[in-house]
Coordinates of C-alpha atoms in Angstrom, one line a residue:
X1 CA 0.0 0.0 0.0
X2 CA 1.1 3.5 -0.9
X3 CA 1.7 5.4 1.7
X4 CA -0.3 8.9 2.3
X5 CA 1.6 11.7 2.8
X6 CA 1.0 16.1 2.6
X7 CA 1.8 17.3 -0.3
X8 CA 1.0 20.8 -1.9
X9 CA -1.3 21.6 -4.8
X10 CA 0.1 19.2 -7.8
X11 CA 1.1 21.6 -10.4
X12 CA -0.3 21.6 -13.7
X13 CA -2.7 18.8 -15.6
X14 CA -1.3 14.9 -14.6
X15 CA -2.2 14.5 -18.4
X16 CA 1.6 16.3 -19.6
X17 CA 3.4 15.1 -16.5
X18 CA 4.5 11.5 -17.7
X19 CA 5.8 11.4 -21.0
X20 CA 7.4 9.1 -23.5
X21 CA 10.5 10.4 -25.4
X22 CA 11.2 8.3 -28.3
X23 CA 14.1 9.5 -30.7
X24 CA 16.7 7.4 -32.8
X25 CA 19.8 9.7 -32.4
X26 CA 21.8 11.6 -30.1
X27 CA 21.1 14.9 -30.6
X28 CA 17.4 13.9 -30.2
X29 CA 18.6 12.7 -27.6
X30 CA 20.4 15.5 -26.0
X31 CA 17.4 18.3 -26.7
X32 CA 15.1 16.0 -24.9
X33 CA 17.6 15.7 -22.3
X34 CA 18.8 19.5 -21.7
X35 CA 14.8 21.2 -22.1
X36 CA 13.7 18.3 -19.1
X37 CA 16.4 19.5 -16.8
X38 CA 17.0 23.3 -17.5
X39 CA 12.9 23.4 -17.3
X40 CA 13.4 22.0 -13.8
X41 CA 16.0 24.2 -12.4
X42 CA 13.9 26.6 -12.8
X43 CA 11.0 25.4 -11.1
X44 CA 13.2 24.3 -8.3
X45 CA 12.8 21.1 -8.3
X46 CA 14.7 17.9 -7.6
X47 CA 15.7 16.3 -11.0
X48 CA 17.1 12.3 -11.6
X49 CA 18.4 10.8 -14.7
X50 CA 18.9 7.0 -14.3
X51 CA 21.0 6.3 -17.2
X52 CA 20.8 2.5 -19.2
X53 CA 22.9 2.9 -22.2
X54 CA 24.4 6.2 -21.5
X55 CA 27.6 6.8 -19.7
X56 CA 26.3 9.2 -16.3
X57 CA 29.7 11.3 -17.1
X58 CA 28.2 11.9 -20.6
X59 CA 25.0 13.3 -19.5
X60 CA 26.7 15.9 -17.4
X61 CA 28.7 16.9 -20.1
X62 CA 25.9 17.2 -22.4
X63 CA 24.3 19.6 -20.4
X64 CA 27.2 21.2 -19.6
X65 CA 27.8 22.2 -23.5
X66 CA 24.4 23.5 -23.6
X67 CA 25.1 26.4 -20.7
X68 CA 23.9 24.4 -17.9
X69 CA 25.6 24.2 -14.9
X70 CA 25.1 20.8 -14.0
X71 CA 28.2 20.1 -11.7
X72 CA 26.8 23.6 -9.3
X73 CA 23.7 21.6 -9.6
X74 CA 25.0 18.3 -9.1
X75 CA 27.1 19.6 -5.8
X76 CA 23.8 21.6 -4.2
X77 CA 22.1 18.1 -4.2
X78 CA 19.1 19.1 -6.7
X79 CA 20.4 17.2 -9.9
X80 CA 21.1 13.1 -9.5
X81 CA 23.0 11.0 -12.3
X82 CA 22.8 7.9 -11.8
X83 CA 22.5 4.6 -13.8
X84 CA 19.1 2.0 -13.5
X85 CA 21.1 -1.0 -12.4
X86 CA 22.7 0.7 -9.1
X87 CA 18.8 1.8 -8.4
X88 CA 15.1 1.0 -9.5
X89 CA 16.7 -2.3 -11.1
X90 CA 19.3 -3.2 -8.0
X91 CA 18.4 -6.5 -6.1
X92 CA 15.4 -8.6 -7.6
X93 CA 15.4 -6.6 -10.9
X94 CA 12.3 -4.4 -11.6
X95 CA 9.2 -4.6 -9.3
X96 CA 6.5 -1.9 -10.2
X97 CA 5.0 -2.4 -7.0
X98 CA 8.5 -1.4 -5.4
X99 CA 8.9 1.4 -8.2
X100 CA 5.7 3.1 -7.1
X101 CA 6.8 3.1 -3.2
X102 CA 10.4 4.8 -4.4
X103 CA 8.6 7.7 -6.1
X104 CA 6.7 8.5 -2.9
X105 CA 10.2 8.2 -1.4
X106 CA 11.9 9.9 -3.6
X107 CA 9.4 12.8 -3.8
X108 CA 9.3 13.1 0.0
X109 CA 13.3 13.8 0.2
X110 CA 12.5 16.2 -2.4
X111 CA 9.8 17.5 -0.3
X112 CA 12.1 17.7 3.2
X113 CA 14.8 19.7 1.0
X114 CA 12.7 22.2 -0.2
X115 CA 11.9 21.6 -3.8
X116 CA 8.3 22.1 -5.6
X117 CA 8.8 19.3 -7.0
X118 CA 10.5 16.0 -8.6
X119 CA 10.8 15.0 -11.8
X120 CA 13.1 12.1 -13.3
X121 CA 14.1 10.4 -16.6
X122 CA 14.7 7.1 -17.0
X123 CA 16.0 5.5 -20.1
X124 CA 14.1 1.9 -21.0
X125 CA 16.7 0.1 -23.3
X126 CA 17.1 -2.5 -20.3
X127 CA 13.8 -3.8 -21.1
X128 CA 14.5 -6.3 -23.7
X129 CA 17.5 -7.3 -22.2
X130 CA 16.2 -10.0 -19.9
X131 CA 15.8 -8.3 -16.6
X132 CA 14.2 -10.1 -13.9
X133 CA 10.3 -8.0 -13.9
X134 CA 10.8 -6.4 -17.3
X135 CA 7.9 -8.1 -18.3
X136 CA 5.9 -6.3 -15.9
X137 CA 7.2 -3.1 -17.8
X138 CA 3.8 -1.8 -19.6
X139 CA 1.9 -2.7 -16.2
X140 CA 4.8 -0.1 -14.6
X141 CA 3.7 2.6 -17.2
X142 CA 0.2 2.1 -17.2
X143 CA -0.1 2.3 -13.0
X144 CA 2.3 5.5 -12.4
X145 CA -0.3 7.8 -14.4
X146 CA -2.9 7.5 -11.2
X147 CA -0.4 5.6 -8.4
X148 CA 2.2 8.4 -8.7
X149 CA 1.7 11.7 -11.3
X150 CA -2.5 12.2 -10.7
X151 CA -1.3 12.3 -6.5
X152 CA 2.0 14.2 -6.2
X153 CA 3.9 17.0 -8.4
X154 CA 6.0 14.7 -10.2
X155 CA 7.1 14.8 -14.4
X156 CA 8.2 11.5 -15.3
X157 CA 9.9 11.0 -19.1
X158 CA 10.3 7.7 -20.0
X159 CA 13.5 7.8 -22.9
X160 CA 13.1 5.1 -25.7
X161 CA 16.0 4.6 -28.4
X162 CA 15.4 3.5 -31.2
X163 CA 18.2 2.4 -32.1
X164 CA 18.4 -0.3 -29.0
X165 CA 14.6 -1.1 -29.1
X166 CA 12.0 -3.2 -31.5
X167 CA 9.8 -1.0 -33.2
X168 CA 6.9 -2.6 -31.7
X169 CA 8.0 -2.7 -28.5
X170 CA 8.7 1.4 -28.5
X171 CA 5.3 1.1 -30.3
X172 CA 3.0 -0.6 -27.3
X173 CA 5.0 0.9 -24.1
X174 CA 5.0 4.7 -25.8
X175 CA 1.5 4.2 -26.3
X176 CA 0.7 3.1 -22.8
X177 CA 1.3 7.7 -21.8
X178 CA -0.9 10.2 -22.0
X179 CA 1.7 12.7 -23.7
X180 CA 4.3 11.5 -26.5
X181 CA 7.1 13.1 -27.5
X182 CA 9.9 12.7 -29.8
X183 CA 9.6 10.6 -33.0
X184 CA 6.6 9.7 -34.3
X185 CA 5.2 6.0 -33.1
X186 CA 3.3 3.6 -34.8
X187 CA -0.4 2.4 -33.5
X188 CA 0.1 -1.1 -32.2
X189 CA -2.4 -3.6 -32.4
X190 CA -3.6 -2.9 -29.3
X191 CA -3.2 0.2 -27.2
X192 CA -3.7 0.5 -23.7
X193 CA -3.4 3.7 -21.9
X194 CA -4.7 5.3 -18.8
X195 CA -7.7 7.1 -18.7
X196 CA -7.0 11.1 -18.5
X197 CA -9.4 12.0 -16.3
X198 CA -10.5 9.1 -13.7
X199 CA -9.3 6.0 -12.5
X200 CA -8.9 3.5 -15.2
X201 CA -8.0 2.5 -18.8
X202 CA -8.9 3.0 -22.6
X203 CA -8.2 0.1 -24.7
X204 CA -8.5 0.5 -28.5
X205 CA -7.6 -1.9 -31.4
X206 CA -7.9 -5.6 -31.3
X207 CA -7.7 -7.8 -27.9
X208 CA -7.2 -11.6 -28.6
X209 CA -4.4 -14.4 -28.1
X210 CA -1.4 -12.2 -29.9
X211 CA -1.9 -9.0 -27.7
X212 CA -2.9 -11.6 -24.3
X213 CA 0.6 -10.0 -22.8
X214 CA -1.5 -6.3 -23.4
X215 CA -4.4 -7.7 -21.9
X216 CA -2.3 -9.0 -18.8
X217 CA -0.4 -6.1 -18.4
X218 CA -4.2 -4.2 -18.6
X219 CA -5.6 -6.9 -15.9
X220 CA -2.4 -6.0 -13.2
X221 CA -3.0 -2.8 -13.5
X222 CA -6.4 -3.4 -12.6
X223 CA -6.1 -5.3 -9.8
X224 CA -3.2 -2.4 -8.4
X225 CA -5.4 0.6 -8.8
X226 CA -6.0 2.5 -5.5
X227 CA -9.5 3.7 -6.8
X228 CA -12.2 2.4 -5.2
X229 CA -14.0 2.2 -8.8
X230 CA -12.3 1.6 -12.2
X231 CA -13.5 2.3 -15.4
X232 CA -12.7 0.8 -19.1
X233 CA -13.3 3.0 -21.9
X234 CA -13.5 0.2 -24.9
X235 CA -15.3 2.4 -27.3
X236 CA -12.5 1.6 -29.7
X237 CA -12.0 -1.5 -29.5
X238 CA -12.6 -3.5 -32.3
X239 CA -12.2 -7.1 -31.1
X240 CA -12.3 -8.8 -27.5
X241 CA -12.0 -12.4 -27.5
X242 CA -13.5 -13.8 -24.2
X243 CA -9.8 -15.0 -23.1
X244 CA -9.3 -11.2 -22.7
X245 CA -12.4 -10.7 -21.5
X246 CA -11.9 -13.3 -18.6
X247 CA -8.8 -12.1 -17.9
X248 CA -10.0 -8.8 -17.0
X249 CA -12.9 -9.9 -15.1
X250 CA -10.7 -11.9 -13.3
X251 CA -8.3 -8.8 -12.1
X252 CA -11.6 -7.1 -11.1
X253 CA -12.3 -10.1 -8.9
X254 CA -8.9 -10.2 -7.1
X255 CA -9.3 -6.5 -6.0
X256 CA -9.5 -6.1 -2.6
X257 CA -13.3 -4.7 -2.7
X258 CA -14.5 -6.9 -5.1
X259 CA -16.1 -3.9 -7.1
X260 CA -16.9 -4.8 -10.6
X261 CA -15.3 -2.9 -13.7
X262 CA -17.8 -0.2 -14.9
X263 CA -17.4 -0.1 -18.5
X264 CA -18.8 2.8 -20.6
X265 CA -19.7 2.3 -24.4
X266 CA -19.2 -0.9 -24.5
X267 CA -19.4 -2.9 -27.6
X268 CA -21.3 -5.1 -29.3
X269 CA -19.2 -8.0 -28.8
X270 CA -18.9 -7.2 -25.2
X271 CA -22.5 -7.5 -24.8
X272 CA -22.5 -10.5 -26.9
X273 CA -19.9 -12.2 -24.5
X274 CA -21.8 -11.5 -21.7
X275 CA -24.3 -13.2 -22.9
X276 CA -22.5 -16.5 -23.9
X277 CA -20.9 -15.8 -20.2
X278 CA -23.1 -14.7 -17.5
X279 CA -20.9 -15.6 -15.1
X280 CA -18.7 -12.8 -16.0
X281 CA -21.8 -10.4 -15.8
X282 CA -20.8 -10.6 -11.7
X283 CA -17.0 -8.6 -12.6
X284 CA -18.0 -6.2 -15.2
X285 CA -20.7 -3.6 -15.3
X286 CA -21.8 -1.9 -18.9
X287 CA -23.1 1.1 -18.0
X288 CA -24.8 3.3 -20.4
X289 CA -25.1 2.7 -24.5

């Protein structure tokens, strides 16, 4: 359980606070990387860059050539270089659950040094690499829209490189934020993100046994969110086979309160499954037409 803690007005919509950065060279690279933290100096607030496949030394220098003082920064304590494996990947790899509990953390040291704020970048090329819990990855994206940005003044920017990562993979994660920037990305087969304005997730495209690692990742985040009621928006979606539909159904079920998924413009085939499967009926509730 998150723990509750004071924290002042969150600045600005949650909607343009977690971002993902896609880009397929380095000096894509580097204006992503000097706009995130000379925006945050200003705003006084804490900044961390956990580096995959970049040398820490290099993203000092980097900003250092583009008129930021990063080493004045660096010694006042409000700027943190650091690389993924020595933190949020140390010990049993990459836990989301653990993830969400060291942004509360993190922004409350922050908070105690007097910053508005935190905000962080962390470069994803470790995901196909075969790190214990990088499965859980798109679960990881999908929860820290309402588990961390929605609840505290945090900007998260998630960096994806091209260069290191399958198309499609860039394709479903970048997809999974409210707020894209960078290259362009393809729509994948089946898009999950979280819903801008209340607890829960829109799904769009086609849900069925290639995209069942979407629809798991989906369910977990489910089954995680703090809301006492969560909503589907599956207005675009064009397909939902009833292994997917079950799967979800069966995240609503493992929620603490047992409170069924409200889903809004459902589908015909929605309906249609519910028919074939009552039983379901019990874990998902179609509201409205």
């Amino acid at each position: 359980m998150v723990p509750e803690v004071a924290v002042p007005p969150v600045r600005g919509p949650a909607v343009g606070r977690h971002s993902s950065v896609v880009y397929s060279d380095d000096r894509a690279w580097a204006h992503h990387l000097c706009a995130f933290v000379r925006d945050g100096l200003e705003r006084d607030e804490r900044i961390e860059y956990f580096a995959d496949a970049t040398d820490p030394e290099r993203v000092l220098r980097t900003l250092a050539d583009a008129g930021i003082d990063a080493a004045a920064a660096v010694t006042r304590g409000q700027l943190s270089v650091a690389t993924a494996a020595r933190t949020y990947l140390a010990d049993t790899g990459f836990d989301p659950d653990a993830m969400v509990g060291l942004w509360h953390d993190a922004f409350e040291a922050a908070s105690a040094r007097g910053h508005r704020g935190l905000r962080a970048i962390g470069e994803m090329s470790w995901g196909t690499r075969g790190v214990a819990g990088a499965d859980r990855l798109l679960e990881y994206e999908l929860r820290v829209h309402h588990e961390v940005v929605d609840r505290l003044p945090v900007t998260a920017w998630c960096f994806y490189d091209q260069r290191l990562l399958p198309d499609a993979y860039v394709d479903v994660l970048a997809g999974a934020h409210l707020t894209h920037r960078g290259d362009p990305s393809a729509r994948p087969a089946l898009r999950v993100a979280p819903l801008a304005d209340r607890p829960g997730l829109v799904m769009s495209g086609s849900a069925g046994h290639d995209t069942r690692d979407v629809v798991a990742a989906a369910a977990a985040a489910v089954r995680s969110a703090p809301a006492h009621r969560v909503e589907l928006d599956l207005s675009a979606l064009r397909h939902l086979d009833a292994a997917s539909l079950a799967t979800l159904a069966g995240a609503a079920t493992g929620r603490p309160d047992g409170v069924p998924l409200r889903v809004r413009q459902a589908p015909p085939h929605l309906r249609r499954l519910l028919e074939l499967f009552p039983e379901l009926g019990s874990a998902v509730e179609v509201v409205g037409r």
